[in-house]
mmCIF file of C-alpha atoms in Angstrom:
data_model
loop_
_atom_site.group_PDB
_atom_site.id
_atom_site.type_symbol
_atom_site.label_atom_id
_atom_site.label_comp_id
_atom_site.label_asym_id
_atom_site.label_seq_id
_atom_site.Cartn_x
_atom_site.Cartn_y
_atom_site.Cartn_z
ATOM 1 C CA MET M 1 0.000 0.000 0.000
ATOM 2 C CA ILE M 2 1.073 3.577 -0.627
ATOM 3 C CA SER M 3 1.421 5.488 2.623
ATOM 4 C CA ALA M 4 -0.353 8.806 3.131
ATOM 5 C CA ASP M 5 2.987 10.604 2.926
ATOM 6 C CA GLN M 6 3.889 8.853 -0.329
ATOM 7 C CA ALA M 7 0.491 9.674 -1.817
ATOM 8 C CA LEU M 8 0.903 13.337 -0.866
ATOM 9 C CA VAL M 9 4.379 13.476 -2.403
ATOM 10 C CA LYS M 10 3.044 11.890 -5.600
ATOM 11 C CA LYS M 11 0.284 14.496 -5.833
ATOM 12 C CA MET M 12 2.751 17.317 -5.261
ATOM 13 C CA ASN M 13 5.083 15.948 -7.922
ATOM 14 C CA LYS M 14 2.237 15.602 -10.403
ATOM 15 C CA LYS M 15 1.175 19.198 -9.831
ATOM 16 C CA LEU M 16 4.774 20.394 -10.134
ATOM 17 C CA VAL M 17 5.286 18.595 -13.443
ATOM 18 C CA LEU M 18 1.977 19.796 -14.893
ATOM 19 C CA ARG M 19 2.585 23.420 -13.903
ATOM 20 C CA GLU M 20 6.040 23.325 -15.479
ATOM 21 C CA ILE M 21 4.568 21.932 -18.702
ATOM 22 C CA ILE M 22 1.880 24.642 -18.667
ATOM 23 C CA HIS M 23 4.438 27.425 -18.260
ATOM 24 C CA THR M 24 7.240 26.161 -20.511
ATOM 25 C CA SER M 25 5.745 23.806 -23.123
ATOM 26 C CA PRO M 26 6.836 22.418 -25.454
ATOM 27 C CA VAL M 27 9.246 20.710 -23.078
ATOM 28 C CA SER M 28 10.962 17.327 -22.904
ATOM 29 C CA ARG M 29 10.977 14.843 -20.038
ATOM 30 C CA ALA M 30 14.705 15.412 -19.588
ATOM 31 C CA LYS M 31 14.196 19.174 -19.289
ATOM 32 C CA LEU M 32 11.387 18.631 -16.786
ATOM 33 C CA SER M 33 13.703 16.532 -14.668
ATOM 34 C CA GLU M 34 16.347 19.231 -14.848
ATOM 35 C CA VAL M 35 14.147 22.196 -13.889
ATOM 36 C CA THR M 36 11.999 20.442 -11.255
ATOM 37 C CA GLY M 37 14.810 18.521 -9.582
ATOM 38 C CA LEU M 38 12.806 15.285 -9.836
ATOM 39 C CA ASN M 39 14.568 12.163 -11.084
ATOM 40 C CA LYS M 40 13.796 10.915 -14.578
ATOM 41 C CA THR M 41 11.815 7.902 -13.354
ATOM 42 C CA THR M 42 9.506 10.111 -11.297
ATOM 43 C CA VAL M 43 9.025 12.535 -14.189
ATOM 44 C CA SER M 44 8.242 9.692 -16.606
ATOM 45 C CA SER M 45 5.678 8.270 -14.184
ATOM 46 C CA GLN M 46 3.939 11.633 -13.721
ATOM 47 C CA VAL M 47 3.983 12.325 -17.459
ATOM 48 C CA ALA M 48 2.358 8.946 -18.097
ATOM 49 C CA ASP M 49 -0.438 9.801 -15.655
ATOM 50 C CA LEU M 50 -0.969 13.224 -17.238
ATOM 51 C CA LEU M 51 -1.119 11.656 -20.701
ATOM 52 C CA ASP M 52 -3.766 9.215 -19.440
ATOM 53 C CA ASP M 53 -5.680 12.167 -17.962
ATOM 54 C CA ASN M 54 -5.580 13.861 -21.392
ATOM 55 C CA LEU M 55 -4.087 16.974 -19.771
ATOM 56 C CA ILE M 56 -0.971 16.877 -21.960
ATOM 57 C CA PHE M 57 0.013 15.338 -25.273
ATOM 58 C CA GLU M 58 3.134 14.609 -27.270
ATOM 59 C CA ILE M 59 3.901 16.639 -30.400
ATOM 60 C CA GLY M 60 6.851 14.749 -31.814
ATOM 61 C CA GLN M 61 10.567 15.202 -31.527
ATOM 62 C CA GLY M 62 12.491 18.316 -30.606
ATOM 63 C CA LEU M 63 16.085 19.304 -31.302
ATOM 64 C CA SER M 64 18.814 17.101 -29.892
ATOM 65 C CA SER M 65 21.664 18.383 -27.753
ATOM 66 C CA GLY M 66 23.458 15.077 -28.293
ATOM 67 C CA GLY M 67 21.973 11.598 -28.564
ATOM 68 C CA ARG M 68 18.356 10.784 -29.359
ATOM 69 C CA ARG M 69 15.981 13.600 -30.182
ATOM 70 C CA PRO M 70 13.581 14.172 -27.247
ATOM 71 C CA VAL M 71 9.815 13.770 -27.453
ATOM 72 C CA MET M 72 8.217 17.124 -26.648
ATOM 73 C CA LEU M 73 5.230 17.569 -24.332
ATOM 74 C CA VAL M 74 2.505 20.235 -24.565
ATOM 75 C CA PHE M 75 -0.332 21.216 -22.253
ATOM 76 C CA ASN M 76 -3.738 20.280 -23.660
ATOM 77 C CA LYS M 77 -5.472 23.641 -23.346
ATOM 78 C CA ASN M 78 -8.617 22.175 -24.931
ATOM 79 C CA ALA M 79 -9.053 19.433 -22.319
ATOM 80 C CA GLY M 80 -11.759 21.579 -20.745
ATOM 81 C CA PHE M 81 -13.308 25.035 -20.778
ATOM 82 C CA THR M 82 -14.369 27.538 -18.171
ATOM 83 C CA ILE M 83 -16.604 30.575 -17.886
ATOM 84 C CA GLY M 84 -15.694 33.838 -16.180
ATOM 85 C CA ILE M 85 -18.322 36.463 -15.397
ATOM 86 C CA ASP M 86 -18.018 40.160 -14.628
ATOM 87 C CA LEU M 87 -21.243 41.398 -13.061
ATOM 88 C CA GLY M 88 -21.145 45.181 -13.084
ATOM 89 C CA VAL M 89 -23.692 47.581 -11.675
ATOM 90 C CA ASP M 90 -25.172 48.149 -15.135
ATOM 91 C CA TYR M 91 -23.533 45.534 -17.364
ATOM 92 C CA LEU M 92 -22.792 41.810 -17.612
ATOM 93 C CA THR M 93 -19.701 40.391 -19.325
ATOM 94 C CA ILE M 94 -19.243 36.646 -19.833
ATOM 95 C CA VAL M 95 -16.203 34.958 -21.385
ATOM 96 C CA LEU M 96 -15.764 31.319 -22.319
ATOM 97 C CA THR M 97 -12.089 30.346 -22.311
ATOM 98 C CA ASP M 98 -9.868 27.333 -22.777
ATOM 99 C CA LEU M 99 -7.514 26.211 -20.010
ATOM 100 C CA GLU M 100 -4.900 28.803 -21.014
ATOM 101 C CA GLY M 101 -7.343 31.682 -20.689
ATOM 102 C CA THR M 102 -7.764 32.241 -24.427
ATOM 103 C CA ILE M 103 -11.253 33.566 -25.139
ATOM 104 C CA VAL M 104 -13.331 31.185 -27.246
ATOM 105 C CA SER M 105 -16.575 33.158 -27.053
ATOM 106 C CA GLU M 106 -17.802 36.208 -25.168
ATOM 107 C CA SER M 107 -20.881 38.328 -24.597
ATOM 108 C CA HIS M 108 -21.382 41.848 -23.264
ATOM 109 C CA GLN M 109 -24.853 42.881 -22.185
ATOM 110 C CA LYS M 110 -26.219 46.081 -20.685
ATOM 111 C CA ILE M 111 -28.395 45.438 -17.634
ATOM 112 C CA ASP M 112 -31.701 47.219 -18.132
ATOM 113 C CA SER M 113 -33.462 45.927 -15.012
ATOM 114 C CA THR M 114 -31.751 45.774 -11.612
ATOM 115 C CA LEU M 115 -34.406 43.518 -10.101
ATOM 116 C CA PRO M 116 -32.746 40.354 -8.757
ATOM 117 C CA CYS M 117 -35.186 38.044 -10.559
ATOM 118 C CA ASP M 118 -34.538 39.746 -13.914
ATOM 119 C CA LEU M 119 -30.787 39.649 -13.363
ATOM 120 C CA GLN M 120 -30.879 35.915 -12.628
ATOM 121 C CA LYS M 121 -32.874 35.228 -15.806
ATOM 122 C CA LEU M 122 -30.510 37.312 -17.941
ATOM 123 C CA MET M 123 -27.414 35.653 -16.486
ATOM 124 C CA ILE M 124 -28.752 32.124 -16.965
ATOM 125 C CA THR M 125 -29.848 32.887 -20.536
ATOM 126 C CA LEU M 126 -26.420 34.254 -21.486
ATOM 127 C CA LEU M 127 -24.648 31.360 -19.774
ATOM 128 C CA GLU M 128 -26.758 28.825 -21.654
ATOM 129 C CA LYS M 129 -25.727 30.465 -24.933
ATOM 130 C CA GLN M 130 -22.043 30.258 -24.029
ATOM 131 C CA ILE M 131 -22.297 26.664 -22.840
ATOM 132 C CA SER M 132 -23.994 25.676 -26.081
ATOM 133 C CA VAL M 133 -20.845 26.517 -28.086
ATOM 134 C CA ILE M 134 -18.328 24.645 -25.893
ATOM 135 C CA PRO M 135 -16.298 22.278 -28.128
ATOM 136 C CA ASP M 136 -16.176 18.569 -27.347
ATOM 137 C CA SER M 137 -13.517 17.865 -24.730
ATOM 138 C CA ARG M 138 -12.509 15.407 -22.028
ATOM 139 C CA TYR M 139 -13.658 17.568 -19.114
ATOM 140 C CA GLY M 140 -16.223 19.855 -20.743
ATOM 141 C CA LEU M 141 -17.238 22.854 -18.629
ATOM 142 C CA ILE M 142 -14.972 22.708 -15.582
ATOM 143 C CA GLY M 143 -16.759 25.477 -13.695
ATOM 144 C CA ILE M 144 -17.973 29.064 -13.504
ATOM 145 C CA CYS M 145 -16.494 31.964 -11.542
ATOM 146 C CA LEU M 146 -18.383 35.171 -10.936
ATOM 147 C CA GLY M 147 -16.796 38.538 -10.091
ATOM 148 C CA VAL M 148 -19.248 40.809 -8.263
ATOM 149 C CA PRO M 149 -19.146 44.499 -7.190
ATOM 150 C CA GLY M 150 -19.387 44.115 -3.433
ATOM 151 C CA LEU M 151 -18.211 42.363 -0.287
ATOM 152 C CA VAL M 152 -17.812 38.582 -0.595
ATOM 153 C CA ASN M 153 -17.102 36.599 2.569
ATOM 154 C CA ASN M 154 -15.157 33.355 2.955
ATOM 155 C CA ASP M 155 -18.343 31.364 2.272
ATOM 156 C CA GLN M 156 -18.555 33.070 -1.149
ATOM 157 C CA GLU M 157 -21.660 34.980 -0.107
ATOM 158 C CA LEU M 158 -22.248 38.478 -1.441
ATOM 159 C CA THR M 159 -22.881 40.344 1.809
ATOM 160 C CA PHE M 160 -22.972 43.982 0.725
ATOM 161 C CA THR M 161 -23.369 45.751 -2.614
ATOM 162 C CA PRO M 162 -23.138 49.535 -2.124
ATOM 163 C CA ASN M 163 -24.362 50.391 -5.618
ATOM 164 C CA SER M 164 -27.014 47.705 -6.205
ATOM 165 C CA ASN M 165 -29.572 45.553 -4.385
ATOM 166 C CA TRP M 166 -28.129 42.129 -5.107
ATOM 167 C CA SER M 167 -26.647 41.215 -1.728
ATOM 168 C CA GLU M 168 -29.356 38.651 -0.991
ATOM 169 C CA ILE M 169 -28.980 36.707 -4.247
ATOM 170 C CA PRO M 170 -27.376 33.282 -3.553
ATOM 171 C CA PHE M 171 -25.394 33.290 -6.817
ATOM 172 C CA LYS M 172 -23.294 30.248 -5.986
ATOM 173 C CA GLN M 173 -26.244 28.008 -5.135
ATOM 174 C CA ILE M 174 -28.355 29.174 -8.075
ATOM 175 C CA LEU M 175 -25.653 28.605 -10.688
ATOM 176 C CA GLU M 176 -24.494 25.285 -9.222
ATOM 177 C CA GLN M 177 -28.042 23.935 -9.178
ATOM 178 C CA THR M 178 -28.730 25.182 -12.700
ATOM 179 C CA PHE M 179 -25.544 24.007 -14.427
ATOM 180 C CA GLN M 180 -24.250 21.224 -12.140
ATOM 181 C CA VAL M 181 -20.648 22.468 -12.121
ATOM 182 C CA PRO M 182 -18.450 24.079 -9.441
ATOM 183 C CA VAL M 183 -19.128 27.797 -9.001
ATOM 184 C CA PHE M 184 -16.935 30.389 -7.276
ATOM 185 C CA VAL M 185 -18.029 33.890 -6.286
ATOM 186 C CA GLU M 186 -15.365 36.556 -5.760
ATOM 187 C CA ASN M 187 -15.074 40.311 -5.466
ATOM 188 C CA GLU M 188 -14.661 41.862 -8.929
ATOM 189 C CA ALA M 189 -11.484 43.755 -8.053
ATOM 190 C CA ASN M 190 -9.881 40.568 -6.743
ATOM 191 C CA THR M 191 -10.685 38.752 -9.979
ATOM 192 C CA GLY M 192 -9.421 41.736 -11.977
ATOM 193 C CA ALA M 193 -6.146 41.685 -10.059
ATOM 194 C CA TYR M 194 -5.808 37.964 -10.684
ATOM 195 C CA GLY M 195 -6.535 38.429 -14.380
ATOM 196 C CA GLU M 196 -3.879 41.114 -14.807
ATOM 197 C CA LYS M 197 -1.409 38.954 -12.880
ATOM 198 C CA GLU M 198 -2.038 35.879 -15.041
ATOM 199 C CA TYR M 199 -2.602 37.403 -18.459
ATOM 200 C CA GLY M 200 -2.135 41.170 -18.395
ATOM 201 C CA ALA M 201 -0.019 44.115 -17.319
ATOM 202 C CA ALA M 202 1.156 42.553 -14.027
ATOM 203 C CA LYS M 203 2.543 39.287 -15.425
ATOM 204 C CA HIS M 204 6.085 40.003 -14.336
ATOM 205 C CA PHE M 205 5.375 41.512 -10.913
ATOM 206 C CA LYS M 206 4.937 39.842 -7.526
ATOM 207 C CA ASN M 207 3.391 42.751 -5.597
ATOM 208 C CA ILE M 208 0.539 44.569 -7.283
ATOM 209 C CA VAL M 209 -2.530 46.607 -6.483
ATOM 210 C CA TYR M 210 -5.362 46.569 -8.989
ATOM 211 C CA VAL M 211 -7.816 49.472 -8.824
ATOM 212 C CA SER M 212 -11.185 49.109 -10.541
ATOM 213 C CA ILE M 213 -12.964 52.436 -11.008
ATOM 214 C CA ASN M 214 -16.605 52.173 -12.004
ATOM 215 C CA ALA M 215 -19.732 53.270 -10.124
ATOM 216 C CA GLY M 216 -17.577 52.655 -7.050
ATOM 217 C CA ILE M 217 -13.902 51.870 -6.486
ATOM 218 C CA GLY M 218 -12.644 48.361 -5.826
ATOM 219 C CA THR M 219 -9.111 47.223 -5.072
ATOM 220 C CA GLY M 220 -7.468 43.829 -5.343
ATOM 221 C CA VAL M 221 -4.075 43.266 -3.733
ATOM 222 C CA ILE M 222 -1.514 40.596 -4.621
ATOM 223 C CA GLN M 223 1.589 40.264 -2.435
ATOM 224 C CA ASN M 224 4.343 37.757 -3.184
ATOM 225 C CA ASN M 225 2.092 36.297 -5.916
ATOM 226 C CA GLU M 226 -0.730 35.602 -3.438
ATOM 227 C CA LEU M 227 -4.153 37.270 -3.556
ATOM 228 C CA LEU M 228 -4.783 38.810 -0.125
ATOM 229 C CA LYS M 229 -8.190 37.981 1.329
ATOM 230 C CA GLY M 230 -8.125 38.970 4.998
ATOM 231 C CA LYS M 231 -9.694 37.180 7.960
ATOM 232 C CA ASN M 232 -13.248 37.277 6.585
ATOM 233 C CA GLY M 233 -12.472 37.541 2.878
ATOM 234 C CA LEU M 234 -13.117 41.286 2.868
ATOM 235 C CA PHE M 235 -9.582 42.610 2.389
ATOM 236 C CA GLY M 236 -8.837 45.678 0.295
ATOM 237 C CA GLU M 237 -11.975 47.856 0.409
ATOM 238 C CA MET M 238 -9.937 50.985 -0.247
ATOM 239 C CA GLY M 239 -12.838 52.718 -1.987
ATOM 240 C CA HIS M 240 -14.365 53.193 1.455
ATOM 241 C CA THR M 241 -11.316 54.717 3.100
ATOM 242 C CA VAL M 242 -12.166 58.193 4.349
ATOM 243 C CA ILE M 243 -10.446 61.159 2.709
ATOM 244 C CA ASP M 244 -12.777 63.815 4.195
ATOM 245 C CA PHE M 245 -14.418 63.089 7.552
ATOM 246 C CA ASN M 246 -16.731 66.094 7.018
ATOM 247 C CA GLY M 247 -17.744 64.824 3.586
ATOM 248 C CA PRO M 248 -21.112 63.504 2.398
ATOM 249 C CA ARG M 249 -22.611 60.284 3.715
ATOM 250 C CA CYS M 250 -21.634 57.149 1.783
ATOM 251 C CA THR M 251 -23.862 54.115 1.234
ATOM 252 C CA CYS M 252 -21.498 52.171 3.511
ATOM 253 C CA GLY M 253 -22.404 54.463 6.434
ATOM 254 C CA ASN M 254 -19.160 56.442 6.592
ATOM 255 C CA ARG M 255 -18.627 60.024 5.505
ATOM 256 C CA GLY M 256 -16.217 61.248 2.857
ATOM 257 C CA CYS M 257 -15.245 57.890 1.331
ATOM 258 C CA TRP M 258 -12.737 57.981 -1.526
ATOM 259 C CA GLU M 259 -15.218 56.652 -4.098
ATOM 260 C CA LEU M 260 -17.582 59.574 -3.422
ATOM 261 C CA TYR M 261 -14.972 61.803 -5.080
ATOM 262 C CA ALA M 262 -13.066 59.591 -7.520
ATOM 263 C CA SER M 263 -15.525 57.093 -9.041
ATOM 264 C CA GLU M 264 -17.201 57.347 -12.439
ATOM 265 C CA LYS M 265 -20.419 58.050 -10.562
ATOM 266 C CA ALA M 266 -18.768 61.070 -8.931
ATOM 267 C CA LEU M 267 -17.516 62.314 -12.295
ATOM 268 C CA HIS M 268 -20.968 62.005 -13.854
ATOM 269 C CA GLN M 269 -22.561 63.811 -10.907
ATOM 270 C CA SER M 270 -20.085 66.682 -11.224
ATOM 271 C CA LEU M 271 -21.265 67.221 -14.800
ATOM 272 C CA MET M 272 -25.006 66.947 -14.182
ATOM 273 C CA SER M 273 -27.183 69.755 -15.481
ATOM 274 C CA ASN M 274 -30.803 70.229 -14.434
ATOM 275 C CA ASN M 275 -30.655 66.822 -12.720
ATOM 276 C CA GLN M 276 -29.925 65.189 -16.079
ATOM 277 C CA THR M 277 -27.218 62.516 -16.051
ATOM 278 C CA VAL M 278 -24.392 63.072 -18.524
ATOM 279 C CA MET M 279 -23.805 59.913 -20.537
ATOM 280 C CA TRP M 280 -20.383 58.421 -21.239
ATOM 281 C CA GLN M 281 -20.686 59.189 -24.953
ATOM 282 C CA ASP M 282 -21.393 62.855 -24.143
ATOM 283 C CA ILE M 283 -18.270 63.127 -21.981
ATOM 284 C CA LEU M 284 -16.208 61.505 -24.746
ATOM 285 C CA HIS M 285 -17.566 63.878 -27.388
ATOM 286 C CA ARG M 286 -17.234 67.033 -25.284
ATOM 287 C CA ALA M 287 -13.691 66.159 -24.218
ATOM 288 C CA LYS M 288 -12.663 65.715 -27.854
ATOM 289 C CA GLN M 289 -14.143 69.171 -28.501
ATOM 290 C CA ASN M 290 -12.011 70.614 -25.652
ATOM 291 C CA ASP M 291 -15.066 71.521 -23.596
ATOM 292 C CA PRO M 292 -13.602 73.481 -20.621
ATOM 293 C CA GLN M 293 -16.137 72.116 -18.112
ATOM 294 C CA VAL M 294 -15.418 68.491 -19.063
ATOM 295 C CA LEU M 295 -11.647 68.989 -19.141
ATOM 296 C CA GLN M 296 -11.795 70.569 -15.665
ATOM 297 C CA ALA M 297 -13.954 67.695 -14.405
ATOM 298 C CA LEU M 298 -11.473 65.152 -15.791
ATOM 299 C CA ASP M 299 -8.595 66.956 -14.104
ATOM 300 C CA THR M 300 -10.475 66.941 -10.779
ATOM 301 C CA PHE M 301 -11.293 63.258 -11.294
ATOM 302 C CA GLY M 302 -7.582 62.524 -11.706
ATOM 303 C CA PHE M 303 -6.703 64.661 -8.673
ATOM 304 C CA TYR M 304 -9.006 62.734 -6.348
ATOM 305 C CA LEU M 305 -7.852 59.425 -7.757
ATOM 306 C CA GLY M 306 -4.290 60.500 -6.972
ATOM 307 C CA ILE M 307 -5.234 61.338 -3.361
ATOM 308 C CA GLY M 308 -6.482 57.805 -2.756
ATOM 309 C CA LEU M 309 -3.596 56.228 -4.643
ATOM 310 C CA LYS M 310 -1.167 58.017 -2.320
ATOM 311 C CA ASN M 311 -2.748 56.115 0.562
ATOM 312 C CA ILE M 312 -2.445 52.846 -1.364
ATOM 313 C CA ILE M 313 1.231 53.450 -2.130
ATOM 314 C CA ASN M 314 1.981 54.350 1.483
ATOM 315 C CA THR M 315 0.054 51.326 2.769
ATOM 316 C CA PHE M 316 1.141 48.545 0.409
ATOM 317 C CA ASP M 317 4.391 49.746 -1.199
ATOM 318 C CA PRO M 318 3.492 47.928 -4.453
ATOM 319 C CA GLU M 319 5.739 47.314 -7.429
ATOM 320 C CA VAL M 320 2.930 48.351 -9.732
ATOM 321 C CA ILE M 321 -0.609 49.740 -9.610
ATOM 322 C CA ILE M 322 -2.966 48.693 -12.414
ATOM 323 C CA LEU M 323 -5.806 51.119 -13.158
ATOM 324 C CA ARG M 324 -8.933 49.757 -14.856
ATOM 325 C CA ASN M 325 -11.202 52.496 -16.050
ATOM 326 C CA ARG M 326 -12.519 53.375 -19.496
ATOM 327 C CA ILE M 327 -12.108 57.109 -18.887
ATOM 328 C CA ILE M 328 -8.425 56.773 -18.005
ATOM 329 C CA GLU M 329 -7.990 54.487 -21.016
ATOM 330 C CA ALA M 330 -9.620 57.066 -23.297
ATOM 331 C CA PHE M 331 -8.087 60.257 -21.877
ATOM 332 C CA PRO M 332 -4.338 60.213 -21.107
ATOM 333 C CA GLN M 333 -4.667 63.609 -19.393
ATOM 334 C CA VAL M 334 -6.426 61.903 -16.474
ATOM 335 C CA LEU M 335 -3.374 59.709 -15.889
ATOM 336 C CA ASN M 336 -1.184 62.819 -16.100
ATOM 337 C CA SER M 337 -3.364 64.491 -13.464
ATOM 338 C CA ILE M 338 -3.022 61.446 -11.204
ATOM 339 C CA ARG M 339 0.752 61.445 -11.568
ATOM 340 C CA HIS M 340 0.950 65.162 -10.848
ATOM 341 C CA THR M 341 -1.046 64.636 -7.645
ATOM 342 C CA LEU M 342 1.262 61.859 -6.522
ATOM 343 C CA VAL M 343 4.324 64.109 -6.528
ATOM 344 C CA PRO M 344 4.291 65.912 -3.150
ATOM 345 C CA ASN M 345 6.312 68.888 -2.020
ATOM 346 C CA HIS M 346 8.482 67.043 0.453
ATOM 347 C CA THR M 347 11.363 64.593 0.488
ATOM 348 C CA TYR M 348 9.396 61.383 -0.155
ATOM 349 C CA ALA M 349 8.144 61.242 -3.734
ATOM 350 C CA PRO M 350 6.370 58.082 -4.936
ATOM 351 C CA ASP M 351 7.508 56.688 -8.255
ATOM 352 C CA VAL M 352 4.706 57.750 -10.603
ATOM 353 C CA ASN M 353 5.944 55.221 -13.157
ATOM 354 C CA ILE M 354 4.438 52.401 -11.106
ATOM 355 C CA LEU M 355 1.045 53.358 -12.555
ATOM 356 C CA LEU M 356 -0.067 51.208 -15.484
ATOM 357 C CA VAL M 357 -3.337 51.103 -17.377
ATOM 358 C CA SER M 358 -5.080 47.715 -17.530
ATOM 359 C CA ALA M 359 -3.944 45.571 -20.443
ATOM 360 C CA LEU M 360 -7.112 43.437 -20.355
ATOM 361 C CA LYS M 361 -9.444 46.460 -20.134
ATOM 362 C CA HIS M 362 -13.156 45.544 -20.029
ATOM 363 C CA ASN M 363 -12.355 41.807 -19.868
ATOM 364 C CA ALA M 364 -10.023 42.014 -16.845
ATOM 365 C CA THR M 365 -12.521 40.825 -14.239
ATOM 366 C CA ALA M 366 -14.087 38.104 -16.405
ATOM 367 C CA LEU M 367 -10.693 36.734 -17.474
ATOM 368 C CA GLY M 368 -9.486 36.823 -13.883
ATOM 369 C CA ALA M 369 -12.570 34.878 -12.849
ATOM 370 C CA ALA M 370 -11.806 32.293 -15.536
ATOM 371 C CA ALA M 371 -8.194 32.078 -14.312
ATOM 372 C CA ILE M 372 -9.335 31.437 -10.730
ATOM 373 C CA MET M 373 -11.508 28.551 -11.897
ATOM 374 C CA ILE M 374 -8.678 27.128 -14.032
ATOM 375 C CA LYS M 375 -6.374 27.158 -10.990
ATOM 376 C CA HIS M 376 -9.034 25.345 -8.969
ATOM 377 C CA PHE M 377 -9.403 22.751 -11.726
ATOM 378 C CA ILE M 378 -5.647 22.165 -12.060
ATOM 379 C CA ASP M 379 -5.331 21.813 -8.294
ATOM 380 C CA GLY M 380 -8.217 19.338 -8.320
ATOM 381 C CA VAL M 381 -7.072 17.077 -11.134
ATOM 382 C CA THR M 382 -3.597 16.765 -9.625
ATOM 383 C CA ALA M 383 -4.930 16.051 -6.114
#
């Protein structure tokens, strides 16, 4: 019989070999032995198991460095597929990806009704459409991960949504019962941070802060390649840090929260006329026409973003801060305003070059959600 310790070591070796193939394929057995430190017999045994699991396949012979040409191994990215969801306050983005995070199909839908029952129907309808186009594969749909704009506890329950009324929707239970696959629920900024780390602007950094600026402000923090969650899963709610204790009341109960001044909602409110909301397209058009009111509002938007980002830099000392916001992506002057705000008139000056704009843009959260589910799947199949 295999002892418990031996079984654990075998699982760890299998995971190590698979992860190395994922990150460096095509790769030979000999190279795997060299980079993992495992002996050739162990590598051959794990490779045989992974071939049987249809998680890898052989693609023929590579170049020889002396002796027989090695057989090269490649990760089977089409062994299964996953779905990542970005549920915004007024939009729904769904991506279907392979096991390397490449988008196979996607849908973007404006949410017209905020009623929980209507939202559930819309989400299930869009998911059914994506599932219907999944190619034949060994593992099929491996799971669904949902990024949501609110507080998510360690039981994956959405406990508070400051800009919507969805906190009582049991997303995990509903989707698991409907589609009979594993479902994860995570804060949208956490999934965005994970997406940028796996596939985007933060690939080569270990310590990042991802800032999602929409109706509110969300932050996801990765330190030493690990997503920080906190005791109750509620880590990183920087949008509700107070920058003016005499400021207006926030939906969270505090006064003067950062997102009251530096969110898209705040920008739109600053441009309201006769109680009429200014649409995104109007801001875009007026800015291109050098409308003084809009340009001033954008500068103020950048200033307040910079105030909060100072606190983030002083708190987390990150290598890089990723900003995800369509306004910043469209108007470079906002980023310039942020950088100007970050440079204080004293001896300590933060490096403004640590600011990067999201590489994944509107798909950051959905792709990060997909990546979280892929990690869960890989961990499971090598357990």
